[in-house]
PDB file of C-alpha atoms in Angstrom:
ATOM      1  CA  UNK A  26     101.458  81.665 120.083  1.00  0.00           C
ATOM      2  CA  UNK A  27      98.286  82.121 117.800  1.00  0.00           C
ATOM      3  CA  UNK A  28      95.269  79.816 118.520  1.00  0.00           C
ATOM      4  CA  UNK A  29      94.188  78.275 115.325  1.00  0.00           C
ATOM      5  CA  UNK A  30      90.633  77.836 114.480  1.00  0.00           C
ATOM      6  CA  UNK A  31      89.126  75.757 111.399  1.00  0.00           C
ATOM      7  CA  UNK A  32      85.449  75.353 110.333  1.00  0.00           C
ATOM      8  CA  UNK A  33      84.237  71.767 109.849  1.00  0.00           C
ATOM      9  CA  UNK A  34      81.375  69.606 110.944  1.00  0.00           C
ATOM     10  CA  UNK A  35      82.997  66.529 109.827  1.00  0.00           C
ATOM     11  CA  UNK A  36      84.223  64.469 112.860  1.00  0.00           C
ATOM     12  CA  UNK A  37      86.986  62.753 111.016  1.00  0.00           C
ATOM     13  CA  UNK A  38      88.475  65.945 109.702  1.00  0.00           C
ATOM     14  CA  UNK A  39      88.019  67.828 113.014  1.00  0.00           C
ATOM     15  CA  UNK A  40      90.308  65.010 114.584  1.00  0.00           C
ATOM     16  CA  UNK A  41      92.921  65.330 111.976  1.00  0.00           C
ATOM     17  CA  UNK A  42      92.956  69.188 112.284  1.00  0.00           C
ATOM     18  CA  UNK A  43      93.134  68.917 116.242  1.00  0.00           C
ATOM     19  CA  UNK A  44      95.868  66.381 116.044  1.00  0.00           C
ATOM     20  CA  UNK A  45      98.022  68.544 113.888  1.00  0.00           C
ATOM     21  CA  UNK A  46      97.707  71.691 115.909  1.00  0.00           C
ATOM     22  CA  UNK A  47      94.216  73.220 115.541  1.00  0.00           C
ATOM     23  CA  UNK A  48      93.084  74.593 118.756  1.00  0.00           C
ATOM     24  CA  UNK A  49      89.449  75.272 118.213  1.00  0.00           C
ATOM     25  CA  UNK A  50      87.191  73.345 115.878  1.00  0.00           C
ATOM     26  CA  UNK A  51      84.439  75.677 114.526  1.00  0.00           C
ATOM     27  CA  UNK A  52      80.802  74.510 113.836  1.00  0.00           C
ATOM     28  CA  UNK A  53      79.111  77.146 111.829  1.00  0.00           C
ATOM     29  CA  UNK A  54      75.355  77.482 112.277  1.00  0.00           C
ATOM     30  CA  UNK A  55      75.034  81.101 110.938  1.00  0.00           C
ATOM     31  CA  UNK A  56      72.410  81.295 107.964  1.00  0.00           C
ATOM     32  CA  UNK A  57      70.250  84.272 108.889  1.00  0.00           C
ATOM     33  CA  UNK A  58      71.092  87.138 106.640  1.00  0.00           C
ATOM     34  CA  UNK A  59      74.380  85.641 105.499  1.00  0.00           C
ATOM     35  CA  UNK A  60      73.017  84.973 101.807  1.00  0.00           C
ATOM     36  CA  UNK A  61      71.910  88.435 101.468  1.00  0.00           C
ATOM     37  CA  UNK A  62      75.057  90.215 102.737  1.00  0.00           C
ATOM     38  CA  UNK A  63      77.523  88.005 100.886  1.00  0.00           C
ATOM     39  CA  UNK A  64      75.492  87.030  97.780  1.00  0.00           C
ATOM     40  CA  UNK A  65      77.692  86.414  94.683  1.00  0.00           C
ATOM     41  CA  UNK A  66      80.767  86.165  96.789  1.00  0.00           C
ATOM     42  CA  UNK A  67      82.935  83.208  97.089  1.00  0.00           C
ATOM     43  CA  UNK A  68      82.437  82.784 100.831  1.00  0.00           C
ATOM     44  CA  UNK A  69      81.707  79.943 103.022  1.00  0.00           C
ATOM     45  CA  UNK A  70      78.153  79.220 103.980  1.00  0.00           C
ATOM     46  CA  UNK A  71      78.379  76.234 105.950  1.00  0.00           C
ATOM     47  CA  UNK A  72      74.837  75.375 106.914  1.00  0.00           C
ATOM     48  CA  UNK A  73      75.948  73.254 110.037  1.00  0.00           C
ATOM     49  CA  UNK A  74      73.495  72.019 112.567  1.00  0.00           C
ATOM     50  CA  UNK A  75      73.430  71.865 116.420  1.00  0.00           C
ATOM     51  CA  UNK A  76      73.584  68.130 116.250  1.00  0.00           C
ATOM     52  CA  UNK A  77      77.109  68.635 114.599  1.00  0.00           C
ATOM     53  CA  UNK A  78      78.291  70.157 117.852  1.00  0.00           C
ATOM     54  CA  UNK A  79      77.808  66.846 119.782  1.00  0.00           C
ATOM     55  CA  UNK A  80      79.276  64.715 116.933  1.00  0.00           C
ATOM     56  CA  UNK A  81      82.554  66.804 116.692  1.00  0.00           C
ATOM     57  CA  UNK A  82      82.739  67.106 120.482  1.00  0.00           C
ATOM     58  CA  UNK A  83      82.391  63.318 121.061  1.00  0.00           C
ATOM     59  CA  UNK A  84      85.179  62.692 118.327  1.00  0.00           C
ATOM     60  CA  UNK A  85      87.496  65.199 119.631  1.00  0.00           C
ATOM     61  CA  UNK A  86      87.261  63.737 123.053  1.00  0.00           C
ATOM     62  CA  UNK A  87      89.141  66.782 124.356  1.00  0.00           C
ATOM     63  CA  UNK A  88      91.877  67.309 121.663  1.00  0.00           C
ATOM     64  CA  UNK A  89      90.515  70.757 120.972  1.00  0.00           C
ATOM     65  CA  UNK A  90      87.771  73.029 122.063  1.00  0.00           C
ATOM     66  CA  UNK A  91      84.467  73.229 120.001  1.00  0.00           C
ATOM     67  CA  UNK A  92      83.088  76.467 119.176  1.00  0.00           C
ATOM     68  CA  UNK A  93      79.618  77.219 117.618  1.00  0.00           C
ATOM     69  CA  UNK A  94      78.999  80.284 115.563  1.00  0.00           C
ATOM     70  CA  UNK A  95      75.332  81.174 116.179  1.00  0.00           C
ATOM     71  CA  UNK A  96      72.892  83.126 114.177  1.00  0.00           C
ATOM     72  CA  UNK A  97      72.688  86.993 114.872  1.00  0.00           C
ATOM     73  CA  UNK A  98      70.290  87.861 117.654  1.00  0.00           C
ATOM     74  CA  UNK A  99      66.866  86.849 116.909  1.00  0.00           C
ATOM     75  CA  UNK A 100      63.554  85.695 118.624  1.00  0.00           C
ATOM     76  CA  UNK A 101      65.051  82.147 118.868  1.00  0.00           C
ATOM     77  CA  UNK A 102      68.409  83.139 120.160  1.00  0.00           C
ATOM     78  CA  UNK A 103      67.847  81.679 123.660  1.00  0.00           C
ATOM     79  CA  UNK A 104      66.820  78.409 122.360  1.00  0.00           C
ATOM     80  CA  UNK A 105      69.661  78.216 119.906  1.00  0.00           C
ATOM     81  CA  UNK A 106      72.149  79.028 122.733  1.00  0.00           C
ATOM     82  CA  UNK A 107      70.684  76.477 125.066  1.00  0.00           C
ATOM     83  CA  UNK A 108      70.838  73.719 122.524  1.00  0.00           C
ATOM     84  CA  UNK A 109      74.415  74.541 121.572  1.00  0.00           C
ATOM     85  CA  UNK A 110      75.458  74.387 125.185  1.00  0.00           C
ATOM     86  CA  UNK A 111      73.576  71.285 125.758  1.00  0.00           C
ATOM     87  CA  UNK A 112      75.322  69.618 122.679  1.00  0.00           C
ATOM     88  CA  UNK A 113      78.705  70.515 124.187  1.00  0.00           C
ATOM     89  CA  UNK A 114      79.848  73.838 122.737  1.00  0.00           C
ATOM     90  CA  UNK A 115      82.885  75.110 124.728  1.00  0.00           C
ATOM     91  CA  UNK A 116      82.785  78.657 123.142  1.00  0.00           C
ATOM     92  CA  UNK A 117      79.939  80.594 121.472  1.00  0.00           C
ATOM     93  CA  UNK A 118      80.467  83.166 118.715  1.00  0.00           C
ATOM     94  CA  UNK A 119      77.916  85.735 118.202  1.00  0.00           C
ATOM     95  CA  UNK A 120      77.972  87.416 114.649  1.00  0.00           C
ATOM     96  CA  UNK A 121      76.676  90.734 113.566  1.00  0.00           C
ATOM     97  CA  UNK A 122      76.362  92.439 116.935  1.00  0.00           C
ATOM     98  CA  UNK A 123      76.138  96.259 116.897  1.00  0.00           C
ATOM     99  CA  UNK A 124      75.641  97.677 120.363  1.00  0.00           C
ATOM    100  CA  UNK A 125      76.906  96.933 123.889  1.00  0.00           C
ATOM    101  CA  UNK A 126      73.061  96.136 124.593  1.00  0.00           C
ATOM    102  CA  UNK A 127      73.386  93.233 122.151  1.00  0.00           C
ATOM    103  CA  UNK A 128      76.232  91.887 124.171  1.00  0.00           C
ATOM    104  CA  UNK A 129      74.367  92.248 127.421  1.00  0.00           C
ATOM    105  CA  UNK A 130      71.577  90.230 125.951  1.00  0.00           C
ATOM    106  CA  UNK A 131      73.783  87.750 124.629  1.00  0.00           C
ATOM    107  CA  UNK A 132      75.894  87.250 127.957  1.00  0.00           C
ATOM    108  CA  UNK A 133      72.629  87.207 129.811  1.00  0.00           C
ATOM    109  CA  UNK A 134      71.425  84.210 127.771  1.00  0.00           C
ATOM    110  CA  UNK A 135      74.821  82.373 128.130  1.00  0.00           C
ATOM    111  CA  UNK A 136      74.809  82.890 131.830  1.00  0.00           C
ATOM    112  CA  UNK A 137      78.435  81.787 132.014  1.00  0.00           C
ATOM    113  CA  UNK A 138      77.768  78.196 130.717  1.00  0.00           C
ATOM    114  CA  UNK A 139      80.317  78.678 128.031  1.00  0.00           C
ATOM    115  CA  UNK A 140      82.960  80.983 126.838  1.00  0.00           C
ATOM    116  CA  UNK A 141      81.903  83.890 124.627  1.00  0.00           C
ATOM    117  CA  UNK A 142      83.479  85.293 121.485  1.00  0.00           C
ATOM    118  CA  UNK A 143      81.548  87.982 119.874  1.00  0.00           C
ATOM    119  CA  UNK A 144      82.435  88.567 116.226  1.00  0.00           C
ATOM    120  CA  UNK A 145      83.121  92.203 115.374  1.00  0.00           C
ATOM    121  CA  UNK A 146      81.892  92.724 111.851  1.00  0.00           C
ATOM    122  CA  UNK A 147      79.655  95.816 111.571  1.00  0.00           C
ATOM    123  CA  UNK A 148      80.479  99.437 111.429  1.00  0.00           C
ATOM    124  CA  UNK A 149      78.091 100.076 114.571  1.00  0.00           C
ATOM    125  CA  UNK A 150      80.112  97.537 116.682  1.00  0.00           C
ATOM    126  CA  UNK A 151      83.386  99.378 115.862  1.00  0.00           C
ATOM    127  CA  UNK A 152      81.860 102.478 116.977  1.00  0.00           C
ATOM    128  CA  UNK A 153      80.232 101.075 120.159  1.00  0.00           C
ATOM    129  CA  UNK A 154      83.403  98.886 120.989  1.00  0.00           C
ATOM    130  CA  UNK A 155      84.552 100.767 123.961  1.00  0.00           C
ATOM    131  CA  UNK A 156      81.263 100.409 125.680  1.00  0.00           C
ATOM    132  CA  UNK A 157      80.665  96.937 124.560  1.00  0.00           C
ATOM    133  CA  UNK A 158      83.955  95.720 126.078  1.00  0.00           C
ATOM    134  CA  UNK A 159      82.728  96.760 129.621  1.00  0.00           C
ATOM    135  CA  UNK A 160      80.032  94.260 129.349  1.00  0.00           C
ATOM    136  CA  UNK A 161      80.451  91.418 131.920  1.00  0.00           C
ATOM    137  CA  UNK A 162      80.714  87.852 130.563  1.00  0.00           C
ATOM    138  CA  UNK A 163      82.758  88.667 127.168  1.00  0.00           C
ATOM    139  CA  UNK A 164      85.607  86.372 127.221  1.00  0.00           C
ATOM    140  CA  UNK A 165      87.186  86.758 123.763  1.00  0.00           C
ATOM    141  CA  UNK A 166      86.681  88.692 120.572  1.00  0.00           C
ATOM    142  CA  UNK A 167      87.291  88.148 116.956  1.00  0.00           C
ATOM    143  CA  UNK A 168      87.426  90.700 114.086  1.00  0.00           C
ATOM    144  CA  UNK A 169      85.547  89.533 111.049  1.00  0.00           C
ATOM    145  CA  UNK A 170      87.011  91.169 108.139  1.00  0.00           C
ATOM    146  CA  UNK A 171      84.683  90.072 105.577  1.00  0.00           C
ATOM    147  CA  UNK A 172      81.456  91.333 106.682  1.00  0.00           C
ATOM    148  CA  UNK A 173      83.337  94.308 108.104  1.00  0.00           C
ATOM    149  CA  UNK A 174      84.686  95.512 104.851  1.00  0.00           C
ATOM    150  CA  UNK A 175      81.399  94.871 103.142  1.00  0.00           C
ATOM    151  CA  UNK A 176      79.745  96.951 105.729  1.00  0.00           C
ATOM    152  CA  UNK A 177      82.295  99.818 105.079  1.00  0.00           C
ATOM    153  CA  UNK A 178      81.997  99.653 101.201  1.00  0.00           C
ATOM    154  CA  UNK A 179      85.501  98.614 100.959  1.00  0.00           C
ATOM    155  CA  UNK A 180      86.627  96.433  97.875  1.00  0.00           C
ATOM    156  CA  UNK A 181      88.934  94.054  99.604  1.00  0.00           C
ATOM    157  CA  UNK A 182      88.827  92.831 103.094  1.00  0.00           C
ATOM    158  CA  UNK A 183      92.470  93.067 103.795  1.00  0.00           C
ATOM    159  CA  UNK A 184      92.298  96.840 103.350  1.00  0.00           C
ATOM    160  CA  UNK A 185      91.215  96.827 106.915  1.00  0.00           C
ATOM    161  CA  UNK A 186      94.528  95.561 107.825  1.00  0.00           C
ATOM    162  CA  UNK A 187      96.519  97.811 105.459  1.00  0.00           C
ATOM    163  CA  UNK A 188      94.655 100.962 106.603  1.00  0.00           C
ATOM    164  CA  UNK A 189      95.267 100.487 110.307  1.00  0.00           C
ATOM    165  CA  UNK A 190      91.497  99.597 111.161  1.00  0.00           C
ATOM    166  CA  UNK A 191      92.405  96.269 112.518  1.00  0.00           C
ATOM    167  CA  UNK A 192      95.236  97.641 114.589  1.00  0.00           C
ATOM    168  CA  UNK A 193      93.103 100.324 116.134  1.00  0.00           C
ATOM    169  CA  UNK A 194      90.323  97.838 116.872  1.00  0.00           C
ATOM    170  CA  UNK A 195      92.879  95.459 118.403  1.00  0.00           C
ATOM    171  CA  UNK A 196      94.589  97.988 120.608  1.00  0.00           C
ATOM    172  CA  UNK A 197      91.198  98.922 122.118  1.00  0.00           C
ATOM    173  CA  UNK A 198      90.103  95.357 122.760  1.00  0.00           C
ATOM    174  CA  UNK A 199      93.672  94.642 124.280  1.00  0.00           C
ATOM    175  CA  UNK A 200      93.375  97.591 126.633  1.00  0.00           C
ATOM    176  CA  UNK A 201      90.391  96.084 128.098  1.00  0.00           C
ATOM    177  CA  UNK A 202      92.592  92.809 128.440  1.00  0.00           C
ATOM    178  CA  UNK A 203      90.173  90.736 126.347  1.00  0.00           C
ATOM    179  CA  UNK A 204      91.958  88.007 124.173  1.00  0.00           C
ATOM    180  CA  UNK A 205      91.410  89.026 120.689  1.00  0.00           C
ATOM    181  CA  UNK A 206      92.308  87.985 117.037  1.00  0.00           C
ATOM    182  CA  UNK A 207      91.283  88.893 113.525  1.00  0.00           C
ATOM    183  CA  UNK A 208      90.270  87.467 110.029  1.00  0.00           C
ATOM    184  CA  UNK A 209      91.703  84.302 108.339  1.00  0.00           C
ATOM    185  CA  UNK A 210      94.879  82.761 106.817  1.00  0.00           C
ATOM    186  CA  UNK A 211      95.695  80.500 104.115  1.00  0.00           C
ATOM    187  CA  UNK A 212      98.855  78.268 103.863  1.00  0.00           C
ATOM    188  CA  UNK A 213     102.091  79.997 104.189  1.00  0.00           C
ATOM    189  CA  UNK A 214     103.545  80.214 100.658  1.00  0.00           C
ATOM    190  CA  UNK A 215     100.241  80.866  99.094  1.00  0.00           C
ATOM    191  CA  UNK A 216      97.780  83.745  98.229  1.00  0.00           C
ATOM    192  CA  UNK A 217      97.957  86.943  96.368  1.00  0.00           C
ATOM    193  CA  UNK A 218      98.423  88.787  99.647  1.00  0.00           C
ATOM    194  CA  UNK A 219     101.037  86.140 100.823  1.00  0.00           C
ATOM    195  CA  UNK A 220      99.810  84.143 103.999  1.00  0.00           C
ATOM    196  CA  UNK A 221     103.339  84.713 105.528  1.00  0.00           C
ATOM    197  CA  UNK A 222     102.710  88.322 105.509  1.00  0.00           C
ATOM    198  CA  UNK A 223      99.443  87.957 107.218  1.00  0.00           C
ATOM    199  CA  UNK A 224     100.993  85.857 110.072  1.00  0.00           C
ATOM    200  CA  UNK A 225     103.685  88.178 110.552  1.00  0.00           C
ATOM    201  CA  UNK A 226     101.241  90.946 111.186  1.00  0.00           C
ATOM    202  CA  UNK A 227      99.278  88.921 113.811  1.00  0.00           C
ATOM    203  CA  UNK A 228     102.615  88.600 115.621  1.00  0.00           C
ATOM    204  CA  UNK A 229     103.329  92.189 115.379  1.00  0.00           C
ATOM    205  CA  UNK A 230      99.907  93.209 116.419  1.00  0.00           C
ATOM    206  CA  UNK A 231      99.761  90.683 119.317  1.00  0.00           C
ATOM    207  CA  UNK A 232      96.751  88.717 117.780  1.00  0.00           C
ATOM    208  CA  UNK A 233      95.779  85.594 119.567  1.00  0.00           C
ATOM    209  CA  UNK A 234      93.288  83.933 117.229  1.00  0.00           C
ATOM    210  CA  UNK A 235      93.077  83.368 113.488  1.00  0.00           C
ATOM    211  CA  UNK A 236      90.738  81.325 111.357  1.00  0.00           C
ATOM    212  CA  UNK A 237      92.612  78.609 108.895  1.00  0.00           C
ATOM    213  CA  UNK A 238      90.536  79.749 105.677  1.00  0.00           C
ATOM    214  CA  UNK A 239      89.020  77.621 103.199  1.00  0.00           C
ATOM    215  CA  UNK A 240      92.041  78.003 100.939  1.00  0.00           C
ATOM    216  CA  UNK A 241      94.206  76.561 103.646  1.00  0.00           C
ATOM    217  CA  UNK A 242      92.420  73.123 103.226  1.00  0.00           C
ATOM    218  CA  UNK A 243      89.332  72.972 101.060  1.00  0.00           C
ATOM    219  CA  UNK A 244      87.815  69.736 101.922  1.00  0.00           C
ATOM    220  CA  UNK A 245      85.143  70.202  99.265  1.00  0.00           C
ATOM    221  CA  UNK A 246      87.753  69.571  96.773  1.00  0.00           C
ATOM    222  CA  UNK A 247      90.478  67.573  98.620  1.00  0.00           C
ATOM    223  CA  UNK A 248      88.831  64.420  99.919  1.00  0.00           C
ATOM    224  CA  UNK A 249      91.682  62.123 100.540  1.00  0.00           C
ATOM    225  CA  UNK A 250      92.233  61.857 104.391  1.00  0.00           C
ATOM    226  CA  UNK A 251      96.015  61.308 104.083  1.00  0.00           C
ATOM    227  CA  UNK A 252      96.362  64.271 101.862  1.00  0.00           C
ATOM    228  CA  UNK A 253      94.249  66.335 104.236  1.00  0.00           C
ATOM    229  CA  UNK A 254      96.386  65.171 107.165  1.00  0.00           C
ATOM    230  CA  UNK A 255      99.663  66.205 105.468  1.00  0.00           C
ATOM    231  CA  UNK A 256      98.320  69.768 104.407  1.00  0.00           C
ATOM    232  CA  UNK A 257      97.512  70.373 108.202  1.00  0.00           C
ATOM    233  CA  UNK A 258     100.637  68.923 109.437  1.00  0.00           C
ATOM    234  CA  UNK A 259     102.749  70.982 107.034  1.00  0.00           C
ATOM    235  CA  UNK A 260     100.553  74.232 107.013  1.00  0.00           C
ATOM    236  CA  UNK A 261     100.369  74.310 110.791  1.00  0.00           C
ATOM    237  CA  UNK A 262     104.201  73.753 111.023  1.00  0.00           C
ATOM    238  CA  UNK A 263     104.910  76.680 108.615  1.00  0.00           C
ATOM    239  CA  UNK A 264     102.714  79.054 110.661  1.00  0.00           C
ATOM    240  CA  UNK A 265     104.600  78.047 113.779  1.00  0.00           C
ATOM    241  CA  UNK A 266     107.926  78.520 111.975  1.00  0.00           C
ATOM    242  CA  UNK A 267     106.862  82.243 110.964  1.00  0.00           C
ATOM    243  CA  UNK A 268     105.868  82.828 114.356  1.00  0.00           C
ATOM    244  CA  UNK A 269     109.229  81.687 115.856  1.00  0.00           C
ATOM    245  CA  UNK A 270     111.108  83.721 113.149  1.00  0.00           C
ATOM    246  CA  UNK A 271     109.188  86.885 113.806  1.00  0.00           C
ATOM    247  CA  UNK A 272     109.789  86.636 117.529  1.00  0.00           C
ATOM    248  CA  UNK A 273     113.412  87.820 116.754  1.00  0.00           C
ATOM    249  CA  UNK A 274     112.392  90.633 114.361  1.00  0.00           C
ATOM    250  CA  UNK A 275     113.143  94.249 115.191  1.00  0.00           C
ATOM    251  CA  UNK A 276     110.461  96.947 114.938  1.00  0.00           C
ATOM    252  CA  UNK A 277     112.063  98.071 111.488  1.00  0.00           C
ATOM    253  CA  UNK A 278     111.526  94.405 110.157  1.00  0.00           C
ATOM    254  CA  UNK A 279     107.954  94.345 111.171  1.00  0.00           C
ATOM    255  CA  UNK A 280     107.473  97.874 109.557  1.00  0.00           C
ATOM    256  CA  UNK A 281     108.973  96.476 106.288  1.00  0.00           C
ATOM    257  CA  UNK A 282     106.530  93.507 106.439  1.00  0.00           C
ATOM    258  CA  UNK A 283     103.747  96.007 107.122  1.00  0.00           C
ATOM    259  CA  UNK A 284     104.587  98.033 104.053  1.00  0.00           C
ATOM    260  CA  UNK A 285     104.562  94.881 101.984  1.00  0.00           C
ATOM    261  CA  UNK A 286     101.069  94.305 103.083  1.00  0.00           C
ATOM    262  CA  UNK A 287     100.027  97.811 102.080  1.00  0.00           C
ATOM    263  CA  UNK A 288     101.738  97.378  98.746  1.00  0.00           C
ATOM    264  CA  UNK A 289     100.120  93.958  98.010  1.00  0.00           C
ATOM    265  CA  UNK A 290      96.581  95.173  98.961  1.00  0.00           C
ATOM    266  CA  UNK A 291      97.157  98.430  96.706  1.00  0.00           C
ATOM    267  CA  UNK A 292      97.810  96.148  93.729  1.00  0.00           C
ATOM    268  CA  UNK A 293      95.011  93.735  94.475  1.00  0.00           C
ATOM    269  CA  UNK A 294      92.511  96.535  94.469  1.00  0.00           C
ATOM    270  CA  UNK A 295      93.935  97.953  91.344  1.00  0.00           C
ATOM    271  CA  UNK A 296      92.996  94.634  89.697  1.00  0.00           C
ATOM    272  CA  UNK A 297      89.504  94.779  91.227  1.00  0.00           C
ATOM    273  CA  UNK A 298      89.095  98.351  89.709  1.00  0.00           C
ATOM    274  CA  UNK A 299      90.053  97.282  86.147  1.00  0.00           C
TER     275      UNK A 299
END
């Protein structure tokens, strides 16, 4: 069953998410270089703080794990890592790593005090993946489709799923027996590339983590807590329903869904080109 992650620094929303099936609440402190990489794109740039970790941790009271996405490695990384751990982070996510040596430095600074989840989102990380997976202290890994597709000069991030890149990376990580996942997903029944298709691909590929995207529940627009609660309750239930249905699928049925993903991605990219 997929572990669901959701980005928020609002303690009340974190509790709503956890009580309705979210496994990991995600405080996003990454700011270094993000605006330059994603300038002009409709992407989340959260500007959360290390103090948000402790607020969310206290509110959750064990209902879900708390993950902190750090900044890419920099001169202040050790201080940032120490502060995140001191404020209660269960998992630390390192973005924009490129080499096995980056992960060695990261692991050495964490010193086993929290779980680690490097975010694979650069072309260099993909090239160096096999060596990186041998680094002690790497507990999980997530493939970030947004920055990786930008790094590879692709037009649409789910081209990485359609062209087999995600599958190749996942198989390499799985061979090393490291839990892994990829990308984000909106609410089932929505999306130009339907979320239902994406969830089925997670099942086919044996993915273990997915981020519930801003489109799943955009709390910048939806502020009524009862409405937010209903969105999480129904949306998570729909994801679990799709997972259960897929557990009975044949290989032919999974291939049919995969081809639907490819066709949708092709059409979306055709629209981008116009």
